XYZ file of N, CA and C in Angstrom:
843
model
N 17.868 -8.317 30.344
C 16.928 -8.232 29.570
C 16.156 -9.782 28.786
N 15.085 -9.536 28.703
C 14.503 -10.862 28.074
C 14.376 -10.410 26.195
N 15.265 -11.136 25.632
C 15.007 -11.032 24.157
C 13.684 -11.677 24.138
N 13.854 -10.901 22.643
C 11.566 -10.903 22.414
C 12.001 -12.106 20.981
N 10.983 -12.428 21.453
C 10.534 -14.264 20.733
C 9.577 -14.199 19.849
N 9.386 -14.934 18.781
C 8.751 -14.812 17.833
C 7.020 -15.070 18.671
N 6.143 -14.425 17.267
C 4.500 -14.983 17.989
C 4.488 -15.692 17.184
N 3.506 -16.718 16.953
C 2.696 -17.309 16.047
C 1.231 -17.622 16.297
N 0.254 -17.350 15.923
C -0.851 -17.230 15.618
C -1.900 -17.424 14.495
N -3.047 -18.101 14.673
C -3.946 -18.885 13.346
C -4.538 -17.312 13.099
N -5.009 -16.668 12.561
C -5.943 -15.724 12.438
C -6.923 -15.879 11.291
N -8.136 -14.433 10.910
C -9.082 -15.572 9.999
C -8.554 -16.084 8.976
N -7.699 -15.414 8.608
C -6.969 -16.303 6.610
C -5.503 -16.604 6.763
N -5.505 -17.099 7.515
C -3.577 -18.067 7.579
C -3.352 -18.105 8.939
N -2.129 -17.735 8.872
C -1.207 -17.939 9.861
C -0.262 -16.724 10.135
N -0.924 -16.308 11.130
C 0.589 -14.883 11.024
C 1.533 -15.611 12.597
N 2.699 -14.628 11.805
C 3.854 -14.266 12.494
C 4.450 -13.467 13.222
N 4.877 -13.026 14.264
C 6.019 -12.120 14.502
C 7.210 -12.489 14.681
N 8.208 -11.625 13.938
C 9.502 -12.117 14.255
C 10.311 -10.956 14.390
N 11.101 -11.107 15.380
C 11.606 -9.793 16.302
C 12.783 -10.064 14.707
N 13.323 -8.616 14.913
C 14.890 -8.160 13.994
C 16.225 -8.497 14.628
N 16.625 -8.890 14.471
C 17.833 -9.312 15.543
C 19.502 -7.576 15.810
N 18.899 -6.967 14.813
C 19.747 -6.140 14.451
C 18.552 -4.438 15.021
N 18.081 -5.040 15.113
C 17.089 -2.981 15.495
C 16.340 -4.126 16.712
N 16.411 -3.191 18.134
C 15.833 -4.071 19.673
C 14.506 -3.640 19.492
N 13.395 -3.340 19.106
C 11.847 -2.602 18.772
C 11.244 -3.245 18.237
N 11.801 -3.901 16.690
C 11.476 -3.908 15.399
C 11.243 -5.384 15.073
N 9.809 -5.586 14.018
C 9.208 -6.939 14.396
C 8.770 -7.176 12.405
N 9.120 -8.074 12.055
C 8.841 -8.722 10.761
C 7.745 -9.714 11.004
N 6.367 -9.157 10.167
C 5.374 -10.156 10.358
C 5.096 -10.683 8.898
N 5.129 -12.070 9.392
C 4.129 -12.476 8.061
C 3.096 -13.745 8.022
N 2.369 -13.910 6.832
C 1.360 -14.631 6.911
C 1.577 -15.865 5.560
N 1.207 -16.799 6.587
C 1.445 -17.994 5.707
C 2.205 -17.584 5.054
N 3.652 -17.360 5.641
C 5.402 -17.382 4.843
C 5.526 -15.975 4.334
N 4.029 -15.085 4.158
C 4.484 -14.282 3.247
C 5.065 -12.810 3.897
N 6.094 -12.276 4.049
C 6.075 -10.698 4.103
C 5.224 -9.848 4.161
N 4.666 -9.437 4.956
C 3.318 -8.693 5.015
C 3.465 -7.202 5.478
N 4.552 -6.887 6.845
C 4.803 -5.619 7.066
C 5.629 -5.307 7.752
N 6.442 -4.466 8.257
C 7.860 -4.561 9.413
C 7.759 -2.883 9.465
N 7.631 -3.498 11.037
C 7.543 -2.261 11.950
C 8.567 -1.846 12.524
N 9.234 -0.744 13.421
C 9.843 -0.584 14.126
C 9.588 0.600 15.168
N 8.741 -0.007 16.115
C 8.384 1.034 17.367
C 8.696 2.646 17.826
N 10.286 1.991 17.940
C 10.609 2.995 18.315
C 11.152 3.877 16.956
N 11.127 3.505 16.002
C 11.425 4.740 14.695
C 10.166 4.560 13.578
N 9.511 4.586 14.042
C 8.279 4.424 12.851
C 8.092 5.160 12.084
N 9.205 6.453 11.473
C 9.082 6.478 10.243
C 10.512 5.664 9.692
N 10.759 4.954 9.873
C 11.668 3.682 9.187
C 10.684 2.439 8.420
N 10.904 2.631 6.502
C 10.263 2.300 6.224
C 11.646 1.027 5.752
N 11.084 -0.182 5.405
C 11.834 -1.632 5.539
C 11.584 -1.759 4.206
N 10.541 -2.387 3.721
C 10.074 -2.513 2.596
C 10.209 -1.758 1.711
N 10.906 -2.111 -0.145
C 11.094 -1.011 -1.410
C 9.842 0.039 -1.346
N 8.642 -0.905 -1.589
C 7.187 -0.606 -1.871
C 6.752 0.310 -1.051
N 7.061 -0.065 0.049
C 6.276 0.809 1.748
C 7.251 2.468 1.641
N 8.454 2.199 1.157
C 9.300 3.498 0.884
C 9.400 4.397 0.463
N 8.173 3.721 -1.099
C 7.879 4.664 -2.429
C 6.472 5.244 -1.632
N 5.225 4.020 -1.184
C 4.038 4.944 -0.551
C 4.134 6.030 0.479
N 5.612 5.984 0.677
C 5.944 7.014 2.147
C 6.668 8.482 1.331
N 7.615 8.281 -0.055
C 7.667 9.498 -1.191
C 6.259 10.407 -1.260
N 5.849 9.092 -2.279
C 4.322 9.493 -2.282
C 3.819 10.600 -1.018
N 3.774 9.755 -0.033
C 2.877 11.145 1.233
C 3.892 11.971 1.379
N 5.315 12.259 1.285
C 6.166 13.396 2.059
C 5.086 14.353 0.765
N 4.782 14.132 -0.057
C 5.143 14.874 -1.424
C 3.397 15.576 -2.244
N 2.832 14.501 -1.328
C 1.162 15.509 -1.780
C 1.044 16.581 -1.118
N 1.765 16.504 0.177
C 0.928 17.896 0.532
C 2.389 18.779 0.932
N 2.186 19.911 2.285
C 3.061 20.785 2.391
C 3.997 19.384 3.725
N 5.450 19.753 4.503
C 5.620 19.049 4.772
C 4.943 19.245 6.499
N 4.778 17.839 7.019
C 3.642 18.176 7.874
C 2.181 18.295 8.508
N 1.765 18.767 6.712
C 0.641 19.617 7.168
C -0.465 17.914 7.468
N -1.194 17.700 8.477
C -2.015 17.095 9.099
C -3.271 16.630 7.666
N -3.583 15.256 7.433
C -4.194 14.729 6.516
C -5.118 13.560 6.962
N -6.292 13.554 6.399
C -7.546 12.653 6.176
C -7.141 11.404 5.597
N -6.735 10.283 5.877
C -6.055 9.297 5.542
C -6.766 7.707 5.860
N -7.269 7.197 4.726
C -8.066 6.137 4.683
C -7.139 5.018 4.422
N -6.857 4.089 5.322
C -5.572 2.443 4.319
C -6.478 1.545 4.282
N -6.647 1.136 3.168
C -7.492 -0.270 2.971
C -6.085 -1.347 3.260
N -6.480 -1.744 4.027
C -5.797 -3.106 4.194
C -4.711 -2.946 5.677
N -4.820 -3.533 6.501
C -3.699 -3.428 7.734
C -2.119 -3.404 7.982
N -1.713 -4.813 7.736
C -1.227 -5.415 8.242
C -0.427 -5.161 9.447
N 0.925 -4.931 9.975
C 1.220 -4.708 10.949
C 0.969 -3.243 11.372
N 0.327 -2.484 10.359
C 0.058 -0.833 10.546
C 1.601 0.106 10.339
N 2.748 -0.433 10.120
C 3.603 0.203 9.544
C 3.083 1.565 8.740
N 2.547 2.355 7.355
C 2.059 3.152 7.059
C 1.220 3.818 7.740
N -0.050 3.888 8.721
C -0.328 4.677 9.655
C 0.601 5.516 10.486
N 1.612 4.337 10.967
C 2.506 4.837 12.515
C 2.622 5.764 11.454
N 3.263 5.430 10.594
C 4.511 6.489 9.646
C 3.778 7.805 9.011
N 2.797 7.937 9.190
C 1.790 9.424 8.807
C 1.359 9.781 10.342
N 1.271 9.414 11.275
C 1.349 9.702 12.649
C 2.507 10.457 13.110
N 3.836 10.080 12.857
C 4.538 9.995 13.010
C 5.172 11.576 11.999
N 4.833 11.617 10.685
C 5.561 12.640 10.005
C 4.687 13.570 9.835
N 3.130 13.731 10.003
C 2.269 14.122 9.930
C 1.309 14.437 11.234
N 1.736 14.785 12.605
C 1.073 14.471 13.658
C -0.323 15.569 13.452
N -2.088 14.858 14.449
C -2.649 15.134 14.192
C -3.326 15.212 12.887
N -2.782 13.960 12.103
C -3.985 13.381 11.043
C -4.482 12.876 11.387
N -6.056 12.122 11.046
C -7.223 11.284 11.232
C -7.117 9.908 10.414
N -7.113 9.201 10.918
C -6.486 7.837 10.058
C -7.328 6.564 10.204
N -8.581 5.908 8.983
C -8.741 5.186 9.437
C -8.251 3.946 8.726
N -7.713 2.478 9.314
C -7.174 1.100 8.733
C -9.040 0.200 8.666
N -8.678 0.029 7.695
C -9.123 -1.314 7.161
C -8.966 -2.459 6.744
N -9.518 -3.597 7.942
C -9.093 -4.274 7.618
C -9.326 -5.522 7.559
N -9.986 -6.402 6.597
C -10.629 -7.890 7.035
C -10.583 -8.491 7.955
N -9.083 -9.479 7.935
C -8.600 -9.654 9.046
C -8.839 -9.417 10.885
N -10.018 -9.837 11.272
C -9.855 -9.187 12.777
C -8.963 -9.973 13.863
N -8.690 -10.771 13.828
C -7.600 -11.972 14.562
C -6.362 -11.340 13.534
N -5.672 -10.893 12.774
C -4.774 -10.057 12.263
C -4.499 -8.783 13.184
N -5.971 -8.351 13.056
C -5.697 -6.846 13.987
C -5.607 -7.028 15.298
N -6.312 -7.555 16.290
C -6.553 -8.498 17.707
C -4.219 -8.756 17.884
N -3.298 -9.437 17.040
C -2.076 -9.446 17.318
C -1.328 -8.953 17.104
N -1.853 -7.840 16.057
C -0.802 -6.519 16.055
C -0.510 -5.399 17.179
N -2.658 -5.466 16.882
C -3.153 -4.329 18.306
C -2.503 -4.502 19.867
N -2.210 -6.684 20.073
C -1.815 -6.718 21.267
C -0.125 -6.511 21.396
N 0.677 -6.854 20.543
C 1.747 -7.484 20.236
C 2.619 -5.583 20.022
N 2.283 -5.672 18.573
C 2.870 -3.806 18.764
C 1.812 -2.577 18.949
N 1.261 -1.881 20.022
C 0.409 -0.862 19.990
C 0.804 -0.173 19.475
N -0.116 0.417 19.416
C -0.711 1.992 18.579
C -0.081 2.919 19.830
N 0.347 4.405 19.770
C 1.011 5.287 20.367
C -0.674 5.524 21.261
N -1.026 5.884 22.454
C -2.222 6.393 22.520
C -2.877 7.650 21.703
N -1.950 8.676 21.156
C -2.228 9.909 20.780
C -2.395 9.815 19.178
N -1.820 8.540 18.431
C -1.907 8.266 16.722
C -2.937 8.844 16.247
N -4.334 9.075 16.718
C -5.115 9.059 15.503
C -5.933 8.021 14.448
N -5.506 7.413 15.271
C -5.295 5.773 14.160
C -6.864 5.460 14.229
N -8.015 4.638 13.306
C -8.469 3.795 13.971
C -9.324 2.681 13.762
N -9.290 1.715 14.272
C -9.106 0.329 13.449
C -10.613 0.103 13.211
N -11.230 -0.396 11.658
C -11.975 -1.270 11.425
C -11.997 -2.864 11.180
N -12.573 -3.831 11.515
C -12.647 -5.197 10.940
C -13.617 -5.161 10.202
N -13.344 -5.293 8.881
C -14.461 -5.213 7.747
C -13.464 -4.873 6.398
N -14.561 -5.220 5.617
C -14.100 -6.100 4.076
C -13.471 -4.732 3.669
N -12.518 -4.454 3.011
C -12.354 -2.982 2.221
C -13.130 -2.487 1.152
N -13.646 -3.212 0.294
C -14.606 -2.190 -0.841
C -15.941 -2.411 0.054
N -16.392 -2.577 1.016
C -18.413 -2.982 1.431
C -17.840 -1.850 2.405
N -16.808 -1.726 2.966
C -16.839 -0.127 3.680
C -16.293 0.444 3.291
N -15.319 1.159 2.083
C -15.301 2.351 1.076
C -16.779 2.685 0.337
N -18.176 1.320 0.177
C -18.521 1.758 -0.377
C -19.276 2.366 0.907
N -19.716 2.432 1.918
C -20.761 2.478 1.998
C -19.368 4.154 3.301
N -18.636 4.377 2.973
C -17.859 5.334 3.660
C -18.367 6.937 3.260
N -18.565 8.206 4.197
C -18.972 9.564 3.372
C -18.302 9.995 2.543
N -18.974 10.454 1.001
C -18.433 11.132 -0.526
C -17.547 12.219 0.661
N -16.192 12.204 -0.229
C -15.288 14.028 0.150
C -14.371 14.056 1.128
N -14.530 12.378 2.157
C -13.809 12.429 3.580
C -12.611 12.118 3.443
N -11.820 12.130 2.867
C -10.356 11.853 2.705
C -9.846 12.702 1.734
N -8.213 12.860 2.215
C -7.514 13.432 1.546
C -6.360 12.686 0.881
N -6.389 11.015 0.825
C -5.549 10.130 1.033
C -5.918 8.726 0.895
N -5.994 7.633 -0.162
C -6.338 6.853 0.037
C -5.445 5.545 -0.383
N -5.076 5.001 0.447
C -3.610 3.993 0.291
C -4.799 2.280 0.439
N -3.995 1.806 -0.710
C -4.741 0.221 -0.725
C -3.210 -0.944 -0.860
N -3.128 -1.215 0.732
C -2.125 -2.099 0.696
C -2.827 -3.679 0.504
N -3.902 -4.005 -0.064
C -4.548 -5.085 0.418
C -4.180 -6.468 -0.619
N -4.357 -7.461 0.559
C -3.551 -8.521 -0.614
C -4.430 -9.566 0.573
N -5.416 -11.066 -0.618
C -5.526 -11.936 0.257
C -4.307 -12.846 -0.298
N -3.645 -13.591 0.973
C -2.801 -14.367 0.769
C -1.181 -13.379 0.170
N -1.126 -13.843 -0.933
C -0.180 -13.115 -1.792
C -0.713 -12.336 -3.170
N -2.418 -12.126 -3.070
C -2.766 -12.311 -4.234
C -3.662 -10.215 -4.219
N -3.873 -10.112 -4.603
C -4.948 -7.880 -4.799
C -6.034 -9.281 -5.027
N -6.981 -9.336 -3.970
C -8.479 -9.739 -4.119
C -9.546 -8.953 -5.813
N -9.601 -9.778 -6.309
C -10.128 -9.535 -7.445
C -11.422 -8.214 -7.647
N -12.856 -7.867 -6.178
C -13.180 -7.038 -6.354
C -12.927 -5.823 -5.807
N -11.745 -5.807 -5.929
C -10.511 -4.298 -5.345
C -10.057 -4.069 -6.677
N -10.450 -4.610 -7.681
C -9.033 -3.894 -9.267
C -10.516 -3.574 -10.288
N -11.704 -3.332 -9.609
C -12.546 -2.938 -10.636
C -13.013 -1.163 -11.293
N -12.950 -0.850 -12.351
C -14.235 0.332 -12.740
C -14.307 1.206 -11.489
N -15.954 0.073 -10.865
C -16.885 0.476 -9.455
C -16.472 0.633 -8.277
N -15.324 0.113 -7.865
C -14.284 0.196 -7.170
C -13.263 1.065 -7.233
N -12.935 2.021 -7.831
C -12.146 2.459 -8.654
C -12.900 4.463 -8.135
N -14.088 4.062 -8.326
C -14.887 4.805 -8.371
C -15.589 5.393 -7.030
N -15.511 4.241 -6.799
C -15.988 3.963 -4.982
C -14.833 4.876 -4.480
N -13.771 4.504 -5.368
C -12.587 5.308 -3.711
C -12.054 7.093 -4.577
N -13.027 7.349 -5.504
C -12.429 8.390 -6.167
C -13.724 9.194 -5.973
N -14.864 8.746 -5.134
C -15.899 8.527 -4.021
C -15.851 9.906 -2.464
N -14.996 8.797 -2.237
C -14.385 9.355 -1.524
C -13.653 10.275 -0.846
N -12.920 10.105 -2.176
C -11.366 10.863 -1.751
C -11.994 12.436 -1.659
N -11.489 13.448 -1.792
C -11.602 14.938 -1.556
C -11.350 15.639 -3.547
N -11.930 16.590 -3.705
C -11.448 17.023 -5.337
C -9.634 16.330 -5.506
N -9.080 17.336 -4.181
C -7.342 17.267 -4.854
C -7.057 16.673 -3.654
N -7.955 14.921 -3.658
C -7.178 13.548 -3.354
C -5.829 13.104 -4.041
N -5.381 11.973 -3.544
C -4.825 11.573 -4.097
C -4.743 9.797 -3.989
N -5.268 8.771 -4.524
C -5.271 7.367 -4.137
C -3.878 6.816 -5.101
N -3.473 6.157 -3.944
C -1.859 5.401 -3.803
C -2.860 3.319 -4.044
N -2.043 2.642 -4.487
C -2.210 1.569 -4.374
C -0.508 0.331 -4.486
N -0.538 -0.502 -3.943
C 0.426 -1.135 -3.783
C 0.270 -2.723 -4.895
N 0.995 -2.558 -5.783
C 0.232 -3.725 -6.795
C 1.312 -4.459 -7.052
N 1.774 -6.377 -7.479
C 2.556 -7.197 -8.161
C 2.518 -7.467 -9.336
N 3.167 -7.672 -10.454
C 2.996 -8.348 -11.422
C 3.803 -8.582 -11.848
N 4.000 -9.649 -13.368
C 5.727 -9.639 -13.389
C 5.203 -9.439 -15.240
N 6.077 -9.763 -16.405
C 5.248 -9.463 -17.964
C 5.140 -11.009 -18.070
N 3.739 -10.391 -19.079
C 3.877 -9.479 -19.819
C 2.899 -8.656 -19.137
N 2.744 -8.470 -18.309
C 1.741 -7.176 -17.224
C 0.425 -6.871 -17.712
N -0.084 -8.370 -18.085
C -1.244 -8.294 -18.292
C -2.407 -7.810 -17.079
N -2.027 -8.202 -15.821
C -2.449 -6.886 -14.694
C -2.008 -5.542 -14.722
N -1.012 -5.388 -14.333
C -0.963 -4.261 -14.123
C -1.540 -2.711 -15.153
N -1.329 -3.848 -16.804
C -2.343 -3.115 -17.499
C -3.447 -2.441 -17.771
N -3.860 -3.631 -16.929
C -5.221 -3.760 -16.807
C -5.849 -2.329 -15.964
N -4.774 -2.870 -14.575
C -5.365 -1.319 -13.644
C -5.314 -0.121 -14.267
N -4.655 -0.301 -14.716
C -4.014 1.503 -15.639
C -4.923 1.771 -16.201
N -4.996 0.361 -16.751
C -6.427 1.373 -17.719
C -7.814 1.851 -16.814
N -8.130 0.632 -16.048
C -8.770 0.480 -14.943
C -9.019 2.338 -13.999
N -7.995 2.616 -14.154
C -7.742 3.664 -13.230
C -7.759 5.008 -14.192
N -7.353 4.830 -14.998
C -7.049 5.903 -16.164
C -9.047 6.297 -16.243
N -10.057 5.412 -16.610
C -10.985 5.449 -16.260
C -11.490 6.198 -16.095
N -11.319 6.340 -14.727
C -12.316 7.040 -13.521
C -10.824 8.093 -13.035
N -10.011 8.580 -13.246
C -9.114 9.541 -12.656
C -8.179 10.177 -14.014
N -8.042 11.434 -14.378
C -7.178 12.274 -15.496
C -5.705 11.625 -15.636
N -5.011 11.796 -14.520
C -4.088 11.804 -13.765
C -3.204 10.565 -13.061
N -1.990 9.869 -13.720
C -1.714 8.663 -13.573
C 0.189 8.944 -13.301
N 0.356 8.154 -12.440
C 1.710 7.736 -12.005
C 2.335 5.933 -11.408
N 3.261 5.858 -12.015
C 3.624 4.462 -12.168
C 4.839 3.879 -11.166
N 5.444 3.895 -10.130
C 6.797 3.265 -9.606
C 6.821 1.889 -9.822
N 8.172 1.952 -9.929
C 8.521 0.470 -9.956
C 9.992 0.895 -10.254
N 10.845 -0.686 -10.207
C 12.237 -0.537 -10.140
C 12.006 -0.689 -11.817
N 12.840 -0.249 -12.434
C 13.660 -0.660 -13.601
C 13.893 -2.021 -14.573
N 13.688 -3.427 -13.133
C 13.479 -4.256 -13.161
C 12.832 -4.869 -13.491
N 11.372 -4.613 -13.121
C 10.446 -5.077 -12.713
C 9.647 -4.446 -14.142
N 9.820 -3.498 -14.506
C 9.114 -2.993 -15.357
C 9.608 -3.340 -17.291
N 11.106 -3.393 -16.714
C 11.326 -4.188 -18.698
C 11.708 -5.428 -18.261
N 10.091 -6.387 -16.887
C 9.479 -8.064 -17.351
C 11.353 -8.814 -16.703
N 12.148 -8.576 -16.240
C 13.326 -9.894 -15.772
C 12.649 -10.215 -14.483
N 11.450 -9.768 -13.240
C 11.157 -10.494 -12.951
C 10.244 -9.637 -12.298
N 9.633 -10.477 -11.332
C 8.499 -10.726 -10.764
C 8.935 -9.250 -9.543
N 7.353 -8.211 -9.164
C 7.144 -7.175 -8.277
C 6.795 -5.947 -7.934
N 6.394 -5.630 -7.019
C 5.741 -4.892 -6.890
C 5.928 -3.274 -7.677
N 4.236 -2.585 -7.580
C 4.931 -1.351 -8.433
C 3.696 -0.527 -7.832
N 3.902 0.381 -7.494
C 2.712 1.217 -6.617
C 2.723 2.176 -7.680
N 0.844 2.164 -8.288
C 0.162 3.076 -8.775
C -0.408 4.738 -8.057
N -0.629 5.415 -8.531
C -0.982 6.471 -8.338
C -1.931 7.546 -8.911
N -3.106 7.877 -8.764
C -4.154 8.425 -8.681
C -4.277 9.283 -8.787
N -4.777 10.626 -9.655
C -5.438 11.570 -8.763
C -5.811 12.249 -9.857
N -6.938 13.463 -9.951
C -7.282 14.269 -10.680
C -6.947 15.864 -11.537
N -5.329 16.090 -10.449
C -4.875 16.862 -10.746
C -3.809 16.784 -11.133
N -2.262 17.269 -12.063
C -1.322 17.134 -12.512
C -0.540 16.482 -11.106
N -0.176 15.109 -11.054
C 1.396 14.786 -10.315
C 2.492 15.802 -10.216
N 3.039 15.921 -9.030
C 4.229 16.640 -9.282
C 5.972 15.159 -8.934
N 6.113 14.744 -10.480
C 6.428 13.841 -10.314
C 8.335 13.540 -10.099
N 8.667 15.443 -10.066
C 9.803 15.461 -9.960
C 10.497 15.209 -8.665
N 9.843 15.297 -7.954
C 10.240 15.478 -5.857
C 10.335 13.959 -6.355
N 9.466 12.903 -6.645
C 8.978 11.679 -6.737
C 10.133 11.098 -6.850
N 10.399 11.470 -8.414
C 11.809 10.500 -9.192
C 12.849 11.084 -8.752
N 13.575 12.033 -7.549
C 14.259 11.744 -7.336
C 14.303 11.731 -5.947
N 13.420 11.219 -4.834
C 13.789 10.560 -4.150
C 13.876 8.596 -4.170
N 12.923 8.663 -5.636
C 12.657 7.038 -5.851
C 14.168 6.720 -6.769
N 14.724 7.537 -7.236
C 16.674 7.682 -7.655
C 17.229 6.977 -6.804
N 16.680 7.765 -5.446
C 17.850 8.285 -4.706
C 17.937 6.220 -3.315
N 17.357 5.748 -3.543
C 16.889 4.096 -2.838
C 17.770 4.097 -3.143
N 18.496 2.547 -1.865
C 18.704 1.817 -2.261
C 18.376 0.942 -3.463
N 17.627 0.474 -3.354
C 16.794 -0.432 -4.417
C 15.963 0.487 -5.684
N 16.857 1.561 -6.495
C 16.417 3.140 -7.244
C 15.427 2.059 -8.021
N 14.118 3.413 -7.751
C 12.939 2.681 -8.751
C 12.461 4.958 -10.264
N 11.622 4.358 -11.105
C 11.418 5.104 -11.747
C 10.102 5.478 -12.109
N 9.741 6.299 -11.883
C 8.452 7.321 -11.687
C 7.827 7.111 -13.704
N 6.926 6.360 -13.572
C 6.163 6.715 -15.201
C 5.094 6.897 -14.915
N 4.944 8.261 -16.207
C 4.082 8.915 -16.248
C 3.521 9.686 -17.880
N 2.815 9.739 -17.818
C 2.497 10.844 -18.856
C 2.811 10.052 -20.730
N 3.151 10.552 -21.376
C 3.159 9.076 -22.894
C 3.914 7.802 -22.555
N 4.677 7.849 -21.369
C 5.620 6.386 -21.577
C 4.539 5.442 -20.288
N 3.193 6.125 -19.982
C 2.716 5.349 -19.327
C 1.586 5.090 -19.786
N 1.136 5.749 -21.072
C 0.370 5.553 -21.570
C 0.344 4.151 -23.123
N 2.381 4.471 -23.146
C 2.533 3.448 -23.798
C 2.879 1.925 -23.448
N 2.934 2.279 -22.163
C 2.738 0.717 -21.096
C 1.490 0.443 -21.254
N 0.825 1.448 -21.091
C -0.708 0.707 -20.856
C -0.843 0.150 -22.267
N -0.846 0.469 -23.279
C -0.708 -0.097 -24.318
C -2.352 -0.057 -24.793
N -2.830 -1.312 -24.547
C -4.652 -1.255 -25.459
C -5.199 -2.693 -24.404
N -4.239 -2.243 -23.162
C -5.415 -2.978 -22.423
C -6.793 -2.348 -21.968
N -7.549 -2.847 -21.575
C -9.101 -2.486 -21.111
C -8.991 -2.556 -19.776
N -10.300 -1.405 -19.497
C -10.716 -1.705 -18.135
C -11.422 -2.426 -17.620
N -10.957 -3.081 -16.297
C -11.931 -4.243 -15.480
C -13.069 -4.027 -14.652
N -14.297 -5.281 -15.152
C -15.271 -4.962 -14.647
C -15.594 -5.866 -13.953
N -16.467 -5.399 -12.370
C -16.931 -7.094 -11.503
C -17.009 -8.259 -12.494
N -17.370 -7.699 -13.377
C -18.061 -9.606 -13.769
C -17.452 -10.219 -14.798
N -15.679 -9.299 -14.950
C -15.112 -10.041 -15.514
C -13.273 -10.168 -14.713
N -14.168 -9.494 -13.150
C -12.325 -8.796 -13.016
C -11.661 -10.491 -11.989
N -10.286 -10.703 -12.116
C -9.846 -11.697 -11.576
C -9.036 -11.454 -10.576
N -8.075 -11.861 -9.556
C -7.386 -11.386 -8.564
C -5.446 -11.239 -9.414
N -5.065 -10.162 -8.605
C -3.474 -10.005 -9.335
C -2.873 -11.575 -9.588
N -1.695 -11.987 -10.440
C -0.958 -13.055 -10.041
C -0.502 -14.033 -9.309
N -0.666 -14.952 -9.143
C 0.092 -15.756 -7.906
C 1.748 -15.337 -8.187
N 2.476 -14.773 -7.501
C 4.073 -14.754 -7.326
C 4.426 -16.239 -7.011
N 5.714 -16.087 -8.490
C 6.432 -17.184 -8.383
C 6.793 -18.036 -7.199
N 7.003 -19.338 -6.978
C 7.780 -19.440 -5.683
C 9.069 -18.739 -5.497
N 8.859 -17.927 -3.900
C 10.279 -17.677 -3.889
C 10.537 -15.866 -4.152
N 9.411 -15.112 -4.847
C 9.145 -13.930 -5.000
C 9.236 -12.901 -4.157
N 7.713 -13.272 -2.809
C 7.743 -12.834 -1.355
C 8.428 -13.397 0.087
N 9.275 -14.822 -0.491
C 9.828 -15.618 0.630
C 10.590 -14.455 1.353
N 10.879 -15.380 2.817
C 11.734 -15.114 3.167
C 12.661 -16.443 3.992
N 13.972 -15.720 4.140
C 14.813 -17.047 4.612
C 14.960 -17.399 5.873
């Protein structure tokens, strides 16, 4: 049997590399310019290797009764880890994936093909432009996992963007975002303020060490118009190999402090990660 070999290709926004996992037969790590973007096991689509992906998966598992098909909009594609996860855990779901890097999509589909019946439609487009043109009340879930290099683009951080996401969501829909920051959390707090200006309920999932300002790391933002059932989320995230906390209510408002919502005219990307924060050996 031929051993899988790494694949390197120049894509629209950098150099992408697919590297096989020596411990899992059909599993691959995708990096762009050296930064890990996605991990996919073609034989086990419910395996979520990255901690932030697992936390997004916990939310996806608990927002509706198990197995119920959902309409999901993914902003940011990577190696299509979460679309594959939803297709496996919620068969019959309709999913749209918006990825600005057409070359990256082509690479992923060529080497890590989607199942024919996955119900996943790919759109090479800018996430904000696609969201602005998408039909109202058309999605149960919107997941934003968009990084230009290692930074969330500025135009995906504003009140106008949050309103666009809210418009596309159904009244009982849920918005999820993968964000990254470190103390003093100017970016993360501004994002909480931004989404609090549009949505009635917020929660934040992150490792205690990140929330205490000990290191740079990911945080998953959850926003909705209905009370979020944080109890099962708390149980699941606490049981992970790297346990996380679910902050909501008064504690989250305290964390947000006096942060102000972000508007298009003063938006900035998320901070540059420190050297080594997301690199691999």
